[in-house]
mmCIF file of C-alpha atoms in Angstrom:
data_model
loop_
_atom_site.group_PDB
_atom_site.id
_atom_site.type_symbol
_atom_site.label_atom_id
_atom_site.label_comp_id
_atom_site.label_asym_id
_atom_site.label_seq_id
_atom_site.Cartn_x
_atom_site.Cartn_y
_atom_site.Cartn_z
ATOM 1 C CA UNK A 1 -2.515 52.421 139.786
ATOM 2 C CA UNK A 2 -5.783 50.914 141.018
ATOM 3 C CA UNK A 3 -8.094 52.955 143.200
ATOM 4 C CA UNK A 4 -10.482 51.613 145.849
ATOM 5 C CA UNK A 5 -14.028 52.848 145.284
ATOM 6 C CA UNK A 6 -13.974 54.952 148.432
ATOM 7 C CA UNK A 7 -10.795 56.666 147.268
ATOM 8 C CA UNK A 8 -12.496 57.535 143.999
ATOM 9 C CA UNK A 9 -15.314 59.322 145.761
ATOM 10 C CA UNK A 10 -13.142 61.075 148.309
ATOM 11 C CA UNK A 11 -10.723 62.178 145.603
ATOM 12 C CA UNK A 12 -13.399 63.487 143.293
ATOM 13 C CA UNK A 13 -15.170 65.443 146.007
ATOM 14 C CA UNK A 14 -12.450 66.645 148.322
ATOM 15 C CA UNK A 15 -8.978 66.417 146.770
ATOM 16 C CA UNK A 16 -7.190 69.071 144.792
ATOM 17 C CA UNK A 17 -8.962 72.244 143.949
ATOM 18 C CA UNK A 18 -6.510 72.811 141.089
ATOM 19 C CA UNK A 19 -8.236 73.784 137.866
ATOM 20 C CA UNK A 20 -7.211 72.387 134.511
ATOM 21 C CA UNK A 21 -5.840 74.825 132.027
ATOM 22 C CA UNK A 22 -8.265 76.246 129.474
ATOM 23 C CA UNK A 23 -6.348 74.343 126.788
ATOM 24 C CA UNK A 24 -6.887 70.999 128.520
ATOM 25 C CA UNK A 25 -10.542 71.760 129.248
ATOM 26 C CA UNK A 26 -11.181 72.730 125.651
ATOM 27 C CA UNK A 27 -9.447 69.585 124.438
ATOM 28 C CA UNK A 28 -11.567 67.295 126.621
ATOM 29 C CA UNK A 29 -14.897 69.010 125.998
ATOM 30 C CA UNK A 30 -14.400 68.942 122.251
ATOM 31 C CA UNK A 31 -13.533 65.251 122.161
ATOM 32 C CA UNK A 32 -16.043 63.694 124.544
ATOM 33 C CA UNK A 33 -16.966 60.060 123.879
ATOM 34 C CA UNK A 34 -14.000 59.665 121.543
ATOM 35 C CA UNK A 35 -13.264 56.159 122.860
ATOM 36 C CA UNK A 36 -16.842 55.175 122.067
ATOM 37 C CA UNK A 37 -16.380 56.462 118.537
ATOM 38 C CA UNK A 38 -13.384 54.233 117.756
ATOM 39 C CA UNK A 39 -14.299 51.043 119.633
ATOM 40 C CA UNK A 40 -16.957 48.411 118.869
ATOM 41 C CA UNK A 41 -20.144 48.921 120.872
ATOM 42 C CA UNK A 42 -20.694 45.217 121.609
ATOM 43 C CA UNK A 43 -18.543 42.219 122.601
ATOM 44 C CA UNK A 44 -17.083 39.893 119.998
ATOM 45 C CA UNK A 45 -19.392 37.226 118.553
ATOM 46 C CA UNK A 46 -19.469 34.167 120.785
ATOM 47 C CA UNK A 47 -17.892 36.001 123.700
ATOM 48 C CA UNK A 48 -19.074 35.043 127.219
ATOM 49 C CA UNK A 49 -19.570 38.796 127.641
ATOM 50 C CA UNK A 50 -22.455 38.727 125.160
ATOM 51 C CA UNK A 51 -26.102 37.786 125.590
ATOM 52 C CA UNK A 52 -25.301 34.067 125.858
ATOM 53 C CA UNK A 53 -23.948 33.944 129.400
ATOM 54 C CA UNK A 54 -21.668 31.092 130.380
ATOM 55 C CA UNK A 55 -23.188 28.421 132.597
ATOM 56 C CA UNK A 56 -21.058 26.027 134.623
ATOM 57 C CA UNK A 57 -21.912 22.424 135.319
ATOM 58 C CA UNK A 58 -21.299 21.027 138.775
ATOM 59 C CA UNK A 59 -17.681 19.940 138.689
ATOM 60 C CA UNK A 60 -15.889 17.213 140.680
ATOM 61 C CA UNK A 61 -13.494 19.120 142.890
ATOM 62 C CA UNK A 62 -13.532 16.919 145.983
ATOM 63 C CA UNK A 63 -10.261 15.370 144.876
ATOM 64 C CA UNK A 64 -8.653 18.778 145.346
ATOM 65 C CA UNK A 65 -9.827 19.426 148.862
ATOM 66 C CA UNK A 66 -9.846 18.057 152.361
ATOM 67 C CA UNK A 67 -13.206 19.479 153.449
ATOM 68 C CA UNK A 68 -16.673 18.806 152.036
ATOM 69 C CA UNK A 69 -17.857 22.324 152.890
ATOM 70 C CA UNK A 70 -15.785 23.761 150.049
ATOM 71 C CA UNK A 71 -17.620 21.758 147.407
ATOM 72 C CA UNK A 72 -21.012 22.560 148.928
ATOM 73 C CA UNK A 73 -20.242 26.276 148.995
ATOM 74 C CA UNK A 74 -19.061 26.123 145.376
ATOM 75 C CA UNK A 75 -22.284 24.328 144.397
ATOM 76 C CA UNK A 76 -24.462 26.798 146.316
ATOM 77 C CA UNK A 77 -22.694 29.721 144.677
ATOM 78 C CA UNK A 78 -23.024 28.146 141.232
ATOM 79 C CA UNK A 79 -26.724 27.530 141.853
ATOM 80 C CA UNK A 80 -27.266 31.198 142.741
ATOM 81 C CA UNK A 81 -25.216 32.317 139.736
ATOM 82 C CA UNK A 82 -27.170 30.087 137.335
ATOM 83 C CA UNK A 83 -30.492 31.208 138.815
ATOM 84 C CA UNK A 84 -29.475 34.856 138.352
ATOM 85 C CA UNK A 85 -28.690 34.279 134.663
ATOM 86 C CA UNK A 86 -31.783 32.178 133.923
ATOM 87 C CA UNK A 87 -34.201 34.484 135.732
ATOM 88 C CA UNK A 88 -32.789 37.586 134.078
ATOM 89 C CA UNK A 89 -32.856 36.172 130.551
ATOM 90 C CA UNK A 90 -36.387 34.786 130.921
ATOM 91 C CA UNK A 91 -37.774 37.990 132.446
ATOM 92 C CA UNK A 92 -35.933 40.193 129.934
ATOM 93 C CA UNK A 93 -37.472 38.291 127.033
ATOM 94 C CA UNK A 94 -40.905 38.681 128.636
ATOM 95 C CA UNK A 95 -40.402 42.436 128.940
ATOM 96 C CA UNK A 96 -39.242 42.662 125.321
ATOM 97 C CA UNK A 97 -42.282 40.674 124.168
ATOM 98 C CA UNK A 98 -44.653 42.964 126.067
ATOM 99 C CA UNK A 99 -42.854 45.962 124.622
ATOM 100 C CA UNK A 100 -43.354 44.700 121.062
ATOM 101 C CA UNK A 101 -47.004 43.879 121.745
ATOM 102 C CA UNK A 102 -47.614 47.350 123.150
ATOM 103 C CA UNK A 103 -46.564 48.870 119.818
ATOM 104 C CA UNK A 104 -49.527 47.156 118.149
ATOM 105 C CA UNK A 105 -52.086 48.385 120.672
ATOM 106 C CA UNK A 106 -54.521 51.070 119.513
ATOM 107 C CA UNK A 107 -56.114 53.553 121.903
ATOM 108 C CA UNK A 108 -59.022 55.238 120.184
ATOM 109 C CA UNK A 109 -59.265 57.819 122.959
ATOM 110 C CA UNK A 110 -55.920 59.222 121.835
ATOM 111 C CA UNK A 111 -57.197 61.557 119.152
ATOM 112 C CA UNK A 112 -54.148 63.787 118.859
ATOM 113 C CA UNK A 113 -50.551 63.053 118.082
ATOM 114 C CA UNK A 114 -49.309 64.558 121.340
ATOM 115 C CA UNK A 115 -51.574 62.157 123.266
ATOM 116 C CA UNK A 116 -50.093 59.200 121.404
ATOM 117 C CA UNK A 117 -46.595 60.457 122.072
ATOM 118 C CA UNK A 118 -47.198 60.868 125.805
ATOM 119 C CA UNK A 119 -48.644 57.363 126.036
ATOM 120 C CA UNK A 120 -45.650 55.993 124.112
ATOM 121 C CA UNK A 121 -43.203 57.756 126.429
ATOM 122 C CA UNK A 122 -45.046 56.538 129.542
ATOM 123 C CA UNK A 123 -45.008 52.980 128.231
ATOM 124 C CA UNK A 124 -41.277 53.214 127.564
ATOM 125 C CA UNK A 125 -40.658 54.503 131.099
ATOM 126 C CA UNK A 126 -42.687 51.605 132.464
ATOM 127 C CA UNK A 127 -40.621 49.034 130.562
ATOM 128 C CA UNK A 128 -37.379 50.733 131.540
ATOM 129 C CA UNK A 129 -38.406 50.590 135.208
ATOM 130 C CA UNK A 130 -39.232 46.892 134.891
ATOM 131 C CA UNK A 131 -35.812 46.236 133.386
ATOM 132 C CA UNK A 132 -34.117 48.357 136.059
ATOM 133 C CA UNK A 133 -35.882 46.394 138.810
ATOM 134 C CA UNK A 134 -34.969 43.119 137.117
ATOM 135 C CA UNK A 135 -31.310 44.108 136.933
ATOM 136 C CA UNK A 136 -31.360 45.121 140.601
ATOM 137 C CA UNK A 137 -32.773 41.717 141.593
ATOM 138 C CA UNK A 138 -30.166 39.969 139.458
ATOM 139 C CA UNK A 139 -27.334 41.977 141.003
ATOM 140 C CA UNK A 140 -28.601 40.936 144.434
ATOM 141 C CA UNK A 141 -28.368 37.279 143.458
ATOM 142 C CA UNK A 142 -24.905 37.728 142.007
ATOM 143 C CA UNK A 143 -23.696 39.405 145.209
ATOM 144 C CA UNK A 144 -25.085 36.449 147.160
ATOM 145 C CA UNK A 145 -23.183 34.091 144.837
ATOM 146 C CA UNK A 146 -19.998 36.110 145.426
ATOM 147 C CA UNK A 147 -20.428 35.947 149.189
ATOM 148 C CA UNK A 148 -20.971 32.181 149.121
ATOM 149 C CA UNK A 149 -17.824 31.713 147.055
ATOM 150 C CA UNK A 150 -15.798 33.972 149.340
ATOM 151 C CA UNK A 151 -16.591 31.667 152.274
ATOM 152 C CA UNK A 152 -14.370 29.021 150.715
ATOM 153 C CA UNK A 153 -11.005 29.226 152.462
ATOM 154 C CA UNK A 154 -9.236 26.104 151.222
ATOM 155 C CA UNK A 155 -6.175 27.326 149.228
ATOM 156 C CA UNK A 156 -6.251 24.435 146.741
ATOM 157 C CA UNK A 157 -9.891 25.089 145.887
ATOM 158 C CA UNK A 158 -9.274 28.823 145.446
ATOM 159 C CA UNK A 159 -6.527 28.050 142.944
ATOM 160 C CA UNK A 160 -8.584 25.459 141.054
ATOM 161 C CA UNK A 161 -10.094 25.998 137.601
ATOM 162 C CA UNK A 162 -13.711 25.425 138.782
ATOM 163 C CA UNK A 163 -13.333 28.127 141.445
ATOM 164 C CA UNK A 164 -11.733 30.648 139.103
ATOM 165 C CA UNK A 165 -14.217 29.943 136.291
ATOM 166 C CA UNK A 166 -17.194 30.435 138.588
ATOM 167 C CA UNK A 167 -15.780 33.598 140.145
ATOM 168 C CA UNK A 168 -15.010 34.942 136.667
ATOM 169 C CA UNK A 169 -18.551 34.192 135.517
ATOM 170 C CA UNK A 170 -20.084 35.958 138.499
ATOM 171 C CA UNK A 171 -17.854 39.000 138.015
ATOM 172 C CA UNK A 172 -18.657 39.089 134.302
ATOM 173 C CA UNK A 173 -22.417 39.169 134.860
ATOM 174 C CA UNK A 174 -22.073 41.718 137.659
ATOM 175 C CA UNK A 175 -19.992 44.009 135.442
ATOM 176 C CA UNK A 176 -22.550 43.787 132.608
ATOM 177 C CA UNK A 177 -25.332 45.033 134.859
ATOM 178 C CA UNK A 178 -23.234 47.767 136.443
ATOM 179 C CA UNK A 179 -22.292 48.973 132.968
ATOM 180 C CA UNK A 180 -26.001 49.071 132.058
ATOM 181 C CA UNK A 181 -26.608 51.105 135.236
ATOM 182 C CA UNK A 182 -23.740 53.419 134.204
ATOM 183 C CA UNK A 183 -22.047 52.702 137.535
ATOM 184 C CA UNK A 184 -18.589 53.203 136.091
ATOM 185 C CA UNK A 185 -16.780 52.980 139.427
ATOM 186 C CA UNK A 186 -18.175 49.497 139.943
ATOM 187 C CA UNK A 187 -17.291 48.522 136.390
ATOM 188 C CA UNK A 188 -13.697 49.645 136.941
ATOM 189 C CA UNK A 189 -13.360 47.968 140.320
ATOM 190 C CA UNK A 190 -14.659 44.570 139.209
ATOM 191 C CA UNK A 191 -13.158 44.608 135.712
ATOM 192 C CA UNK A 192 -9.727 45.146 137.293
ATOM 193 C CA UNK A 193 -10.421 42.291 139.726
ATOM 194 C CA UNK A 194 -11.618 40.123 136.844
ATOM 195 C CA UNK A 195 -8.400 40.690 134.902
ATOM 196 C CA UNK A 196 -6.316 39.904 137.988
ATOM 197 C CA UNK A 197 -8.014 36.526 138.465
ATOM 198 C CA UNK A 198 -6.191 34.771 135.625
ATOM 199 C CA UNK A 199 -4.035 35.256 132.551
ATOM 200 C CA UNK A 200 -6.951 33.898 130.503
ATOM 201 C CA UNK A 201 -9.171 36.740 131.700
ATOM 202 C CA UNK A 202 -6.476 39.328 131.041
ATOM 203 C CA UNK A 203 -6.219 38.093 127.442
ATOM 204 C CA UNK A 204 -9.907 38.805 126.744
ATOM 205 C CA UNK A 205 -10.607 41.978 124.794
ATOM 206 C CA UNK A 206 -13.949 42.922 126.375
ATOM 207 C CA UNK A 207 -12.818 43.854 129.922
ATOM 208 C CA UNK A 208 -10.217 46.181 128.416
ATOM 209 C CA UNK A 209 -12.869 47.781 126.187
ATOM 210 C CA UNK A 210 -15.106 48.368 129.203
ATOM 211 C CA UNK A 211 -12.208 49.758 131.232
ATOM 212 C CA UNK A 212 -11.200 52.169 128.457
ATOM 213 C CA UNK A 213 -14.776 53.440 128.219
ATOM 214 C CA UNK A 214 -15.226 53.662 131.995
ATOM 215 C CA UNK A 215 -11.922 55.443 132.592
ATOM 216 C CA UNK A 216 -12.915 57.975 129.936
ATOM 217 C CA UNK A 217 -16.183 58.601 131.797
ATOM 218 C CA UNK A 218 -14.226 59.130 135.008
ATOM 219 C CA UNK A 219 -11.789 61.364 133.146
ATOM 220 C CA UNK A 220 -14.746 63.568 132.223
ATOM 221 C CA UNK A 221 -15.966 63.493 135.827
ATOM 222 C CA UNK A 222 -12.528 64.647 136.988
ATOM 223 C CA UNK A 223 -12.773 67.560 134.555
ATOM 224 C CA UNK A 224 -16.118 68.616 135.995
ATOM 225 C CA UNK A 225 -14.693 68.281 139.512
ATOM 226 C CA UNK A 226 -11.636 70.345 138.473
ATOM 227 C CA UNK A 227 -9.354 67.590 139.738
ATOM 228 C CA UNK A 228 -6.221 67.791 137.610
ATOM 229 C CA UNK A 229 -4.386 64.889 139.248
ATOM 230 C CA UNK A 230 -7.211 62.411 138.726
ATOM 231 C CA UNK A 231 -7.828 63.677 135.198
ATOM 232 C CA UNK A 232 -4.320 62.721 134.082
ATOM 233 C CA UNK A 233 -4.411 59.458 136.057
ATOM 234 C CA UNK A 234 -7.668 58.355 134.409
ATOM 235 C CA UNK A 235 -6.419 59.469 131.023
ATOM 236 C CA UNK A 236 -3.326 57.252 131.224
ATOM 237 C CA UNK A 237 -5.359 54.265 132.402
ATOM 238 C CA UNK A 238 -7.804 54.825 129.552
ATOM 239 C CA UNK A 239 -4.988 54.804 127.015
ATOM 240 C CA UNK A 240 -3.421 51.708 128.575
ATOM 241 C CA UNK A 241 -6.586 49.630 128.265
ATOM 242 C CA UNK A 242 -7.465 51.082 124.873
ATOM 243 C CA UNK A 243 -4.137 49.869 123.476
ATOM 244 C CA UNK A 244 -4.495 46.476 125.151
ATOM 245 C CA UNK A 245 -7.978 46.079 123.677
ATOM 246 C CA UNK A 246 -6.711 46.951 120.213
ATOM 247 C CA UNK A 247 -3.829 44.506 120.559
ATOM 248 C CA UNK A 248 -6.124 41.615 121.535
ATOM 249 C CA UNK A 249 -9.080 42.444 119.302
ATOM 250 C CA UNK A 250 -7.313 43.513 116.118
ATOM 251 C CA UNK A 251 -3.721 42.270 116.517
ATOM 252 C CA UNK A 252 -0.539 44.353 116.757
ATOM 253 C CA UNK A 253 0.101 44.141 113.026
ATOM 254 C CA UNK A 254 -3.363 45.409 112.038
ATOM 255 C CA UNK A 255 -4.247 48.796 110.562
ATOM 256 C CA UNK A 256 -6.763 49.295 113.346
ATOM 257 C CA UNK A 257 -4.106 48.865 116.020
ATOM 258 C CA UNK A 258 -1.787 51.277 114.202
ATOM 259 C CA UNK A 259 -4.571 53.859 113.992
ATOM 260 C CA UNK A 260 -5.415 53.613 117.686
ATOM 261 C CA UNK A 261 -1.738 53.634 118.644
ATOM 262 C CA UNK A 262 -1.330 56.842 116.658
ATOM 263 C CA UNK A 263 -4.243 58.475 118.480
ATOM 264 C CA UNK A 264 -2.831 57.418 121.843
ATOM 265 C CA UNK A 265 0.581 58.769 120.826
ATOM 266 C CA UNK A 266 -0.997 62.149 120.134
ATOM 267 C CA UNK A 267 -2.292 62.166 123.736
ATOM 268 C CA UNK A 268 -5.900 62.389 122.566
#
């Protein structure tokens, strides 16, 4: 089952005051982050989900359509998408460079270790805020790219490879930033949409990894909200995507898949 974002919030806050049994609560609390402990922490090498984001060249799609506006909207969306990627990567590298340079700076007025530690922590907070602001700006551009693409109404264009590739790319970048923000509801919503876009997307391991992790986070949130129904729903969805990730990433005949399948079978 797929939940709209609003349903998530309403369910977590208002639905079902049923408490989980002490056995279930103990089981969850003692095995927090277990998905994180058995899955890779980064995408596969060369994956478009990694640091090297996929860029799309302007593609000739006029032969598929009967209105010039569709191509212009695709191009405008692609331009916004590319600008979001380029600006983020350039600014992120600048922040990282400043961060490395700050480690070499010496402040003679800091005579005590606690003074040095406070300065170090303040510097780290400053860089984290810069990165947060950068991600927020990038998300804004990606949303604009989404909106431009959604204005295309021609059915042939919406079924074309250029359209689906661009929409997939925008969703991918958006999901990356929401995952960095720990906005797990957004990750779930858009990762599910991403998978539904094409069979090619569904056959990628990374969206299933992110969904397994995000559903586990929501499973823990359901525990804290004492929502038994959502707890079991999230748990099953977590296991579903965990198995699918293992199947794609390791292969059904691998030892890794067998190990994960065993854990899922034990209702971990």
